[in-house]
Coordinates of C-alpha atoms and ligand atoms in Angstrom, one line a residue:
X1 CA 27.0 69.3 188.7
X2 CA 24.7 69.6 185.3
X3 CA 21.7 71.3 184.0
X4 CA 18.7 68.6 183.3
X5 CA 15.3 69.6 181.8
X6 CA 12.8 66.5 183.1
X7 CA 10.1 64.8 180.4
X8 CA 8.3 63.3 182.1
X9 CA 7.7 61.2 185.8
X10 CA 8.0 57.6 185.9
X11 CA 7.7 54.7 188.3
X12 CA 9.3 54.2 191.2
X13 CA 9.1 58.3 191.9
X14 CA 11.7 59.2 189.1
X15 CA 12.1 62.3 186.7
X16 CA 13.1 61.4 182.9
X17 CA 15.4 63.0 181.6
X18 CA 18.2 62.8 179.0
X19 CA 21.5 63.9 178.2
X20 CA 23.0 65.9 175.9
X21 CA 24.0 62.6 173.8
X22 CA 20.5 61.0 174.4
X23 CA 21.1 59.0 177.6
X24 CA 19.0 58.1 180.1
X25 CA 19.0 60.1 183.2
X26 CA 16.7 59.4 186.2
X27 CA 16.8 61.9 188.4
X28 CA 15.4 62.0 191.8
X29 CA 13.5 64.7 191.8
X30 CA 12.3 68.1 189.5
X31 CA 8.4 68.1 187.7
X32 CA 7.9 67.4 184.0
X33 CA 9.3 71.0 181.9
X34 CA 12.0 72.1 185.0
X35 CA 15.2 72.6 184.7
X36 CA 17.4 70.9 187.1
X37 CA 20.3 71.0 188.7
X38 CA 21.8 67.6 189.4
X39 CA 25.0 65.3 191.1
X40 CA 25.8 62.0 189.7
X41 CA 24.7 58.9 191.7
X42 CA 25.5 55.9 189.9
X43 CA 25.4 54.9 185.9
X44 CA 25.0 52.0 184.0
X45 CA 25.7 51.7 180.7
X46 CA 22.1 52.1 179.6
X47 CA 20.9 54.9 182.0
X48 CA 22.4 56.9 184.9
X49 CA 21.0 58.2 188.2
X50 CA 21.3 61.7 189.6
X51 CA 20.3 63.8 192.9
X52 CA 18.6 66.5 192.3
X53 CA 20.2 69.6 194.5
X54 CA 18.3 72.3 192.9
X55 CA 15.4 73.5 190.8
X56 CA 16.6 76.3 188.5
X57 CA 13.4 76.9 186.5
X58 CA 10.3 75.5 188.0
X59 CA 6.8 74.3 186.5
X60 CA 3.7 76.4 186.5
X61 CA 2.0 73.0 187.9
X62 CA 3.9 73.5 191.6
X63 CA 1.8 73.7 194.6
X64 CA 3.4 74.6 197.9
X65 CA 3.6 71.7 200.6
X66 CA 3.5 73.6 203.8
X67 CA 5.1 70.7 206.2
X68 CA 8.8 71.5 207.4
X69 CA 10.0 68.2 206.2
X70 CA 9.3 68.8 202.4
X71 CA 11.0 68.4 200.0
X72 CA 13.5 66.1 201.6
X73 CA 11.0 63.9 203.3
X74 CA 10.7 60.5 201.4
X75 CA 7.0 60.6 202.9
X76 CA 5.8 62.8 200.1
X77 CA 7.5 63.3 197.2
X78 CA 4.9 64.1 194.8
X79 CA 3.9 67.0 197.4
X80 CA 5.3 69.3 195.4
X81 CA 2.9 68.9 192.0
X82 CA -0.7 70.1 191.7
X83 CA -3.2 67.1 192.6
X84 CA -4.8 67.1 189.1
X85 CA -1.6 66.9 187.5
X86 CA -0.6 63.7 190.4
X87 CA -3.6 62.3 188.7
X88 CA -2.5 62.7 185.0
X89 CA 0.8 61.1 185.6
X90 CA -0.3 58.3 187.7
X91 CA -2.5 57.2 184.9
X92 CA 0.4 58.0 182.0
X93 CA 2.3 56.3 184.5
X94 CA 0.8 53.0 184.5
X95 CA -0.1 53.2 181.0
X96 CA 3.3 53.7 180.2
X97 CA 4.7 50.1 182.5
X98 CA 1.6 48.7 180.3
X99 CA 3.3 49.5 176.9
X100 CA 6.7 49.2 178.0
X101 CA 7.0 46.2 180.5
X102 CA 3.3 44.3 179.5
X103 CA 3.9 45.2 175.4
X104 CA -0.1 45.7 175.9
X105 CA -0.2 48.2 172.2
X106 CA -4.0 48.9 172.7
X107 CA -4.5 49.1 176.2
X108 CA -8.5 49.8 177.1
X109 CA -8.5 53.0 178.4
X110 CA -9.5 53.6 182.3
X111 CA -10.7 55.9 185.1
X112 CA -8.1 57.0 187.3
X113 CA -10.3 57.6 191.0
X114 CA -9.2 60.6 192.9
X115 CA -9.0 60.1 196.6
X116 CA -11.0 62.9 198.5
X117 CA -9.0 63.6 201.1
X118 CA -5.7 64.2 200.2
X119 CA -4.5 64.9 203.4
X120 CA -5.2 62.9 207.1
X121 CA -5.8 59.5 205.1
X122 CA -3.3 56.9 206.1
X123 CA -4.5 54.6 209.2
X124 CA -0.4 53.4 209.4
X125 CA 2.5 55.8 210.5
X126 CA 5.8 54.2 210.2
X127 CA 8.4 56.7 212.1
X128 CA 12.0 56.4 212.9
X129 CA 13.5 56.9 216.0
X130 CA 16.8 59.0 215.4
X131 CA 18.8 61.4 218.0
X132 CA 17.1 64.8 218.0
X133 CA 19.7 67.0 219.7
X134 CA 19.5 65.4 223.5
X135 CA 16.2 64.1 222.9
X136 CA 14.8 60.6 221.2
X137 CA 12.6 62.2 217.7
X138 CA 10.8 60.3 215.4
X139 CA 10.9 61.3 211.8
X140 CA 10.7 59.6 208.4
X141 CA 13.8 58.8 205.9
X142 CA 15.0 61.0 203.5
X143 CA 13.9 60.7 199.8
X144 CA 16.3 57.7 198.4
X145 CA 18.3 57.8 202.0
X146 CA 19.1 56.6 205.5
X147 CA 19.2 59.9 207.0
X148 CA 16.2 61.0 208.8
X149 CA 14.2 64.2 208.7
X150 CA 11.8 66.1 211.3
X151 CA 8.1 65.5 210.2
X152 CA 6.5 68.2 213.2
X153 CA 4.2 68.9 211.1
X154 CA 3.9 65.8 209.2
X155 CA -0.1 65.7 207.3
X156 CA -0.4 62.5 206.0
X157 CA -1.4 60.3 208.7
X158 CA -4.8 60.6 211.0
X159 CA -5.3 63.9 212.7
X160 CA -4.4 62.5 215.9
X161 CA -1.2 60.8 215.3
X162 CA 0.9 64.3 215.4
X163 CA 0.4 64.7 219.5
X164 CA 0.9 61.1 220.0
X165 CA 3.9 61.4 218.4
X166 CA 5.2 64.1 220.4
X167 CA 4.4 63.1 223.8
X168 CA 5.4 59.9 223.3
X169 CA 9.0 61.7 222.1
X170 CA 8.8 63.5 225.8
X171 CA 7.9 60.8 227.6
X172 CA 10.6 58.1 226.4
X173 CA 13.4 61.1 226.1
X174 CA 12.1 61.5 230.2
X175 CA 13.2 57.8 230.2
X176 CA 16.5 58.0 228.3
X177 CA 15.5 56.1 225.6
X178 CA 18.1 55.6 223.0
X179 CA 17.1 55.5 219.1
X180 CA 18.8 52.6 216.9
X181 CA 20.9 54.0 214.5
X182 CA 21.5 51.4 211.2
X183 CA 24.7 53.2 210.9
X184 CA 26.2 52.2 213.6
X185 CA 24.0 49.5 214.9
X186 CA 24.3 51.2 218.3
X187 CA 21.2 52.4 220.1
X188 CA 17.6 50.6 221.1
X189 CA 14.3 52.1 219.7
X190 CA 14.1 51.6 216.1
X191 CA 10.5 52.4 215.1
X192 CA 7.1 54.2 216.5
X193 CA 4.4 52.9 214.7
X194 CA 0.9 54.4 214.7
X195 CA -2.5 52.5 214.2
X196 CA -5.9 54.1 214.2
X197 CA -9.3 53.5 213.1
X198 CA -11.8 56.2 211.7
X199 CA -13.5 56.2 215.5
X200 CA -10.0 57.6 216.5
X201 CA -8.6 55.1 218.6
X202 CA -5.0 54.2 218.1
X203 CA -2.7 51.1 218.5
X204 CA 0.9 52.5 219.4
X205 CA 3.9 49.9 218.7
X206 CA 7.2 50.5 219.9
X207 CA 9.5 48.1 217.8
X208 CA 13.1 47.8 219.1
X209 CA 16.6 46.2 218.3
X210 CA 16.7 44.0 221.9
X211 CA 14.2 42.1 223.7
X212 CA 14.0 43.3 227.1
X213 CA 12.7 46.9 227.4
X214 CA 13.5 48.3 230.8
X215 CA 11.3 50.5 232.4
X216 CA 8.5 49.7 230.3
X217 CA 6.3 49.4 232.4
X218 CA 6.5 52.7 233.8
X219 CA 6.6 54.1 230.4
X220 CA 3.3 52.4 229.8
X221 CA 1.5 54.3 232.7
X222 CA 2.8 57.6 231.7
X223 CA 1.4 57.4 227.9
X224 CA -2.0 55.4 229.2
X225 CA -2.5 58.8 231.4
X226 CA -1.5 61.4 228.7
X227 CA -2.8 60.0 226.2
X228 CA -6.3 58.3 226.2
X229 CA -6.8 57.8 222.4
X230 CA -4.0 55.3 222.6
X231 CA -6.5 52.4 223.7
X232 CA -3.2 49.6 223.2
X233 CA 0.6 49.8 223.2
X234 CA 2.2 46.7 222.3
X235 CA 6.0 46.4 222.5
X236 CA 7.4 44.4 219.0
X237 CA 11.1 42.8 218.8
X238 CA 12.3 43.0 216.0
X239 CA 16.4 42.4 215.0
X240 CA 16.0 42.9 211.4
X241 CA 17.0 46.3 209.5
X242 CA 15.2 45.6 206.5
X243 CA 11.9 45.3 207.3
X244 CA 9.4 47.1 210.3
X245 CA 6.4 45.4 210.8
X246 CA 7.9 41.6 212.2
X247 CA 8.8 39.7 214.9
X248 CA 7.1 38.5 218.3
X249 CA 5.3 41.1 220.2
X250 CA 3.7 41.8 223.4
X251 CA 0.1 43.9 224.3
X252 CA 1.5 45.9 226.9
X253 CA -2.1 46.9 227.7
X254 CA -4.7 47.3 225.6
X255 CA -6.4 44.4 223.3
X256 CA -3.5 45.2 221.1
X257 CA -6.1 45.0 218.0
X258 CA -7.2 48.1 215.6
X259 CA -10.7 47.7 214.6
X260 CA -11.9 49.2 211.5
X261 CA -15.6 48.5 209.6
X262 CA -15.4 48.4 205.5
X263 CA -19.2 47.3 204.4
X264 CA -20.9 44.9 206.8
X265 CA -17.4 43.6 207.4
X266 CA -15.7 44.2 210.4
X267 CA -12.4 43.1 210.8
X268 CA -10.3 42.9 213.7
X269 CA -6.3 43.8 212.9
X270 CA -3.4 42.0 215.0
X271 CA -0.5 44.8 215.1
X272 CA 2.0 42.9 212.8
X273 CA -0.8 42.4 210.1
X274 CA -1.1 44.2 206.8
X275 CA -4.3 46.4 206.3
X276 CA -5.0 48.4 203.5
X277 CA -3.3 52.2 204.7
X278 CA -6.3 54.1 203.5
X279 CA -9.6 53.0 203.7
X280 CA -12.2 55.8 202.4
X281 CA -10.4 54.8 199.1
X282 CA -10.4 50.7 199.4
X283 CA -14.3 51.5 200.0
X284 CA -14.5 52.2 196.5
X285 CA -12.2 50.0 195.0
X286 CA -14.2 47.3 196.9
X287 CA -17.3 48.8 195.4
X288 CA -15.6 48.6 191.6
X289 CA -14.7 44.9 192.6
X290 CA -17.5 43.8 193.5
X291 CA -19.4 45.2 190.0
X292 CA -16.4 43.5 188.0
X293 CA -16.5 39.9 189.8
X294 CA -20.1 39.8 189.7
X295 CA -20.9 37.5 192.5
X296 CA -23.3 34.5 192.2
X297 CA -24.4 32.4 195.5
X298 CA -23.6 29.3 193.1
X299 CA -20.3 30.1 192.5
X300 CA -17.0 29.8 194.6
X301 CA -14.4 32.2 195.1
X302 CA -10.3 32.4 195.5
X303 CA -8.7 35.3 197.8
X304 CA -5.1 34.8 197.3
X305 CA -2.6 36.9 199.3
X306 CA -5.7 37.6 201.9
X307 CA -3.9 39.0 204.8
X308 CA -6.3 39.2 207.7
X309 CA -9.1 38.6 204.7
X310 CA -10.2 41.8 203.2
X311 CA -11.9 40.7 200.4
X312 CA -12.4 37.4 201.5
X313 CA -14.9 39.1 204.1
X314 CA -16.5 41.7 202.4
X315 CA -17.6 39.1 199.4
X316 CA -17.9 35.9 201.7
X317 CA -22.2 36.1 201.8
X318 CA -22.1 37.1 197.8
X319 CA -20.6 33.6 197.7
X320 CA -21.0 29.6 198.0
X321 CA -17.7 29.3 199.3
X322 CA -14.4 31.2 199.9
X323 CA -11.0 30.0 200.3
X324 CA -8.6 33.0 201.4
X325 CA -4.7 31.6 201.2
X326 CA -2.1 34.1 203.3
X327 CA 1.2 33.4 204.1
X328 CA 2.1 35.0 207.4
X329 CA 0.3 32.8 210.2
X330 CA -1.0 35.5 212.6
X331 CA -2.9 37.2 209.9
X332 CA -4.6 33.8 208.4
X333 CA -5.4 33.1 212.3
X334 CA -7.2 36.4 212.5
X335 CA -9.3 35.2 209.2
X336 CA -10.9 32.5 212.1
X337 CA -11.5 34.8 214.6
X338 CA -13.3 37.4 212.0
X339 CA -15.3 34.9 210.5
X340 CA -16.8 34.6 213.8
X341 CA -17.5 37.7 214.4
X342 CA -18.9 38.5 210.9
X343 CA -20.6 35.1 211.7
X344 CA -19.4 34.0 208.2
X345 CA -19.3 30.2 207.8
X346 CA -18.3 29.5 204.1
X347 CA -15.0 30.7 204.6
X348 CA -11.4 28.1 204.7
X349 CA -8.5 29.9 206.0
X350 CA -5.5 28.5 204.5
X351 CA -1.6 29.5 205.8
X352 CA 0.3 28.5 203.2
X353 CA 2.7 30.3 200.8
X354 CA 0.5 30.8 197.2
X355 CA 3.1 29.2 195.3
X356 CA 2.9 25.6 197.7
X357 CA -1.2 26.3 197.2
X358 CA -1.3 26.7 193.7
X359 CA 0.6 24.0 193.1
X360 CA -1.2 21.6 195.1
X361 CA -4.9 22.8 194.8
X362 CA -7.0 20.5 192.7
X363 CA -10.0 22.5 193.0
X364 CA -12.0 24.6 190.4
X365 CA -13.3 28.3 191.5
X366 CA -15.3 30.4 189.7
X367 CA -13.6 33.5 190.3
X368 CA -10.3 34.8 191.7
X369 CA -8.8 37.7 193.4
X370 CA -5.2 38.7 194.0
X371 CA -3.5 41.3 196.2
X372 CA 0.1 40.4 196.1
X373 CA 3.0 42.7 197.9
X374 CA 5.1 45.3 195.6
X375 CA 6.8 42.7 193.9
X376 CA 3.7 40.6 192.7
X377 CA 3.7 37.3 191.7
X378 CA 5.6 36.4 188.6
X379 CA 5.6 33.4 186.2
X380 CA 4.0 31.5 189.2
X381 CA 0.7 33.0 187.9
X382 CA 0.3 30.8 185.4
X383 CA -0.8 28.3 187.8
X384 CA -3.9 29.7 188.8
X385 CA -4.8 28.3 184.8
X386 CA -5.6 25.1 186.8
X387 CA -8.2 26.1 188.9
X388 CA -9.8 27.0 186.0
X389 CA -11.7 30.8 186.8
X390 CA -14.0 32.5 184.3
X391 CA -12.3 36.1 185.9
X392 CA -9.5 37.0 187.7
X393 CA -8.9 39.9 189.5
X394 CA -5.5 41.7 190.0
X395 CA -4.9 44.5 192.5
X396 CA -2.0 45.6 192.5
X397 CA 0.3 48.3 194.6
X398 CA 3.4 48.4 191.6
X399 CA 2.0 48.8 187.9
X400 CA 5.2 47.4 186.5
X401 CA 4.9 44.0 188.0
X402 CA 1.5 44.1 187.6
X403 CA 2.2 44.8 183.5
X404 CA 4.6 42.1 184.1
X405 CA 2.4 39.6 185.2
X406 CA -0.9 40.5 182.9
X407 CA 1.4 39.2 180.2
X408 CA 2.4 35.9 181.9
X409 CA -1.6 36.0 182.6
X410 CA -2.8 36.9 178.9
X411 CA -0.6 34.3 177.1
X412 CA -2.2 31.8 179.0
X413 CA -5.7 32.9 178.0
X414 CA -6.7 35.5 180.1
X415 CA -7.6 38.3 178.1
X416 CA -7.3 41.8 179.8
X417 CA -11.0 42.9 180.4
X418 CA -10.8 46.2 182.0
X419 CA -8.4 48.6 184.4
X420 CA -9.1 51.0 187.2
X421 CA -6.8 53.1 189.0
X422 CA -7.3 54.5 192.3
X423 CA -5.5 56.9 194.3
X424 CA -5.3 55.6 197.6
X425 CA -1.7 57.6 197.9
X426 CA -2.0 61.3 197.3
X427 CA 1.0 63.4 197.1
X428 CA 3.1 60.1 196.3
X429 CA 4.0 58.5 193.1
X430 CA 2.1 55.4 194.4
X431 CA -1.0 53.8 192.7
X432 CA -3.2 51.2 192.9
X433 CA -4.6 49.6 189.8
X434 CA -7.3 46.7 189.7
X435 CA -6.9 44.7 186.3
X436 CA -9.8 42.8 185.3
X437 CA -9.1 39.5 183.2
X438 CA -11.4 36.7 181.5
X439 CA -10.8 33.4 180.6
X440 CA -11.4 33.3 176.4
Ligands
SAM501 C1 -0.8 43.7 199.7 S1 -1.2 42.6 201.1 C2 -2.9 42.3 200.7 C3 -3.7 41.8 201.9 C4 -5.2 41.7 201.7 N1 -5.6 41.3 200.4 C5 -5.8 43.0 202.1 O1 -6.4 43.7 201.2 O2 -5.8 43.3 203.3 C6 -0.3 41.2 200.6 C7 -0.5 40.0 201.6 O3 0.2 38.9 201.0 C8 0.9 38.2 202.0 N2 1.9 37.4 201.3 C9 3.1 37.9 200.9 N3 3.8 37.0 200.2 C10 3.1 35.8 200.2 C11 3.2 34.5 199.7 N4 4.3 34.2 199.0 N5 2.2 33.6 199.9 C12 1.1 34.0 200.6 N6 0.9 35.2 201.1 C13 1.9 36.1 201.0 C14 1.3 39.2 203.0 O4 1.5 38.7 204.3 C15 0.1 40.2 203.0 O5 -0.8 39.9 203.9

C-alpha cells in the first residue's frame, strides 16, 4: 500500500499521478488534489497501475452520490465530482488526447455542451444477472472488474427502469432462474437489458448463455400482467462473453421495436441495434451538425457507420442524395423500413463493412459524416480522400482515437475546422466530441 496525491483525470476514467521518482501511476480512482491510498495492479516499464482502496484527503470539488452502489459501481465513476468540474475535465480531457496523441499544438478552442439532466437520461440499461443470496439480481460490474454490485437504487437510466427491474428479479427468482456466471461458465441468464423511449414504453431483452428458455412462456404472462410499460420482451441468445447486444433473437410478444422521434425523424429500433443512449443531448449535437454541414438540396451526402440511420434520416430532405453504409445487417435493413415511414426516397442503404465501401466506391459526395464505435477508424480514413468531400464530419465516442485519426485526416488535407463537445454521459468520464474538417 502507498500514499498518491492525483494531478489530474485522464481518459479512459484514470487519476494521474506520479511517484516519488517521477513515474507514472494511473490509479483507478481519487479527484484531481486527493491523497490516495493505493495497491499495485500491474506495471510496465513506462507507467504502473494501481487500485485505489482509500481516499485519505479528499477534494473540496466532491459531491455526494446518493445510490448504494457508488463508489464501486463501474456505472458511474465520475459520480463522485461536482458536475461543473465533470465539465472542466472532459474538455482538458480531450484537449489533452489532442496535444498528446493528434500533436494538434494550437488546437481551436471549443464549447463543451452540458447535458441538462444529469440524472434519468440513458434510453439503454445493460444489467448483469448474478446470484443475490437465493434470489437471481441484476446489478452492474464493478469499476475495472468482473464482480458485480447491487444498483437498487441505480439513477442513470429512465425513471421506470428501477421497478422493471425488480419485478422482473421476483418473477424469474419465482421461476428458478439461474444467472450465468463468466467465472465459472455455469448458470443461464446472463443479461437484462432495458429499452425505452421518452413516451415511456420499454423493450425488455433477456439475453442468455443457451438457446432454449424453459418456461418462458409462462414467464412472459406474468411480466405482461405486472408490468404494462413493458410493451415487448424479446428473448436474445447469445454464447459470447465479450460482448451483450448479439446474436439471434425472438419477440416473445410485443413488436419487439423501441420507437423514439429526434426532429421530423422517426426511427424505428430492432433490439440488437445501436441507438444513441441519450437522446435530449443527440438533439443538440444534431442541431450543431446540421449548422456545421450546411446542407444544400444540390449536393449529396455520406453517412458512414449509420446504424439504423440516425443522421442519414434526420438530414435525408436537406439533401439530393444519401448513401448510409452500416455493417451489421439488421440495422442497415431497418434503414429500408424507416425510409418508408419517414417516406424518404433519396436514401441507399448499403451493408457493407466501411473499409470494403471505401475501397470500392467511385463516387464523389459533397459531404461526409462518421460515427464510428470506441475504437474509430484508423489509417483506413484516408480513403474517404477519394470521394473527394468539401467537409467531413467526425463524431466520435473516444477522443483519443478520434485525435488519432484527425491526424491521419489532416495530413491528407483536411484541415481541422472546429470542435464541439457534448456531454451526453454525466457522472462518467465519457464524452462525445464532433470534429469539423475541410478539404484545403
Ligand atoms: C457509434 S454507432 C453509430 C450509429 C449511428 N451513426 C447512430 O448515430 O445511430 C457505430 C455503428 O457502426 C457500425 N459498425 C461498426 N464497425 C463497422 C464497420 N467496420 N463497418 C461498418 N459499420 C460498422 C455499428 O454496427 C454501429 O451501428
Amino acid at each position: 500500500m502507498k500514499q498518491f496525491t492525483v494531478e489530474k483525470l485522464i481518459s479512459d476514467g484514470y487519476s494521474f499521478a506520479r511517484d516519488e521518482n517521477g513515474k507514472v501511476v494511473l490509479l483507478t480512482e481519487g479527484l484531481p488534489g486527493e491523497t490516495v491510498e493505493a495497491v499495485k495492479l500491474k506495471g510496465k516499464e513506462s507507467v504502473e497501475f494501481w487500485k485505489t482502496v482509500r481516499v485519505v484527503q479528499s477534494s473540496p470539488d466532491r459531491k455526494i452520490k446518493g445510490c448504494k452502489g457508488f463508489p464501486d459501481c463501474g456505472g458511474c465513476d465520475w459520480g463522485g465530482l461536482q458536475y461543473s468540474n465533470q465539465l472542466l475535465w472532459k474538455k482538458r480531457i480531450v484537449q489533452e488526447q489532442f496535444r498528446r496523441v493528434g500533436k494538434f499544438y494550437e488546437l481551436p478552442d471549443f464549447e463543451m455542451i452540458p447535458s441538462k439532466k444529469t440524472n434519468h437520461y440513458r434510453n439503454r440499461m445493460e444489467y448483469v444477472a448474478y446470484q443475490k443470496g437465493k434470489k437471481i439480481g441484476f446489478g452492474m460490474y464493478k469499476r475495472f472488474s468482473n464482480e458485480v454490485v447491487d444498483v437498487e437504487d441505480c439513477d442513470l437510466g429512465y425513471e421506470g427502469f428501477g421497478k422493471v427491474r425488480r419485478t422482473f428479479e421476483e418473477i424469474l427468482s419465482r421461476f428458478g432462474v439461474k444467472p450465468y456466471n463468466r467465472e465459472s461458465k455455469r448458470g443461464f441468464l446472463k443479461h437484462l437489458v432495458l429499452r425505452g423511449n421518452r413516451n415511456g414504453d420499454i423493450v425488455a431483452l433477456l439475453i442468455t448463455k443457451r438457446e432454449s428458455f424453459p418456461e418462458i412462456d409462462k414467464i412472459s404472462r406474468e411480466v405482461k400482467e405486472q408490468l404494462p410499460e413493458v410493451t415487448s420482451l424479446v428473448h436474445v441468445f447469445n454464447s459470447r462473453d465479450d460482448v451483450v447486444l448479439r446474436g439471434p433473437y425472438r419477440v416473445i410478444y410485443g413488436e419487439g421495436i423501441i420507437t423514439e422521434t429526434l426532429g421530423d425523424a422517426v426511427f424505428q429500433v430492432p433490439p440488437v441495434s445501436f441507438f444513441q443512449a441519450n437522446v435530449f443531448v443527440m438533439e443538440e449535437l444534431l442541431k450543431y451538425v446540421q449548422q456545421e454541414l450546411n446542407p444544400s438540396p444540390s449536393e449529396t451526402f455520406l453517412d458512414l457507420y449509420s446504424g439504423i440511420g440516425t443522421f442519414a434520416f434526420y438530414f435525408a430532405r436537406m439533401f439530393k442524395k444519401v448513401v448510409a453504409v452500416e455493417g451489421i445487417k439488421i440495422s442497415s435493413r431497418a434503414m429500408l423500413s424507416n425510409a418508408r415511414i419517414n417516406m424518404i426516397s433519396n436514401l441507399e442503404a448499403v451493408n457493407m463493412d466501411t473499409r470494403d465501401f471505401l475501397e470500392k466506391n467511385e463516387e464523389k459526395f459533397d459531404k461526409v459524416i462518421l460515427d464510428p464505435p470506441r475504437a474509430g477508424i484508423g489509417k483506413d480514413i484516408e480513403l474517404i480522400g477519394k470521394a473527394l468531400p468539401k467537409r467531413i464530419v467526425y463524431i466520435s465516442c473516444n477522443p483519443t482515437t478520434l485525435a488519432r485519426d484527425s491526424r491521419y485526416l489532416s495530413n491528407k488535407g483536411f484541415s481541422l475546422k472546429a470542435l464541439r463537445a457534448f456531454d451526453m454521459f454525466p457522472d462518467t468520464h465519457h464524452v462525445e466530441v464532433v470534429a469539423i474538417f475541410n478539404r484545403v
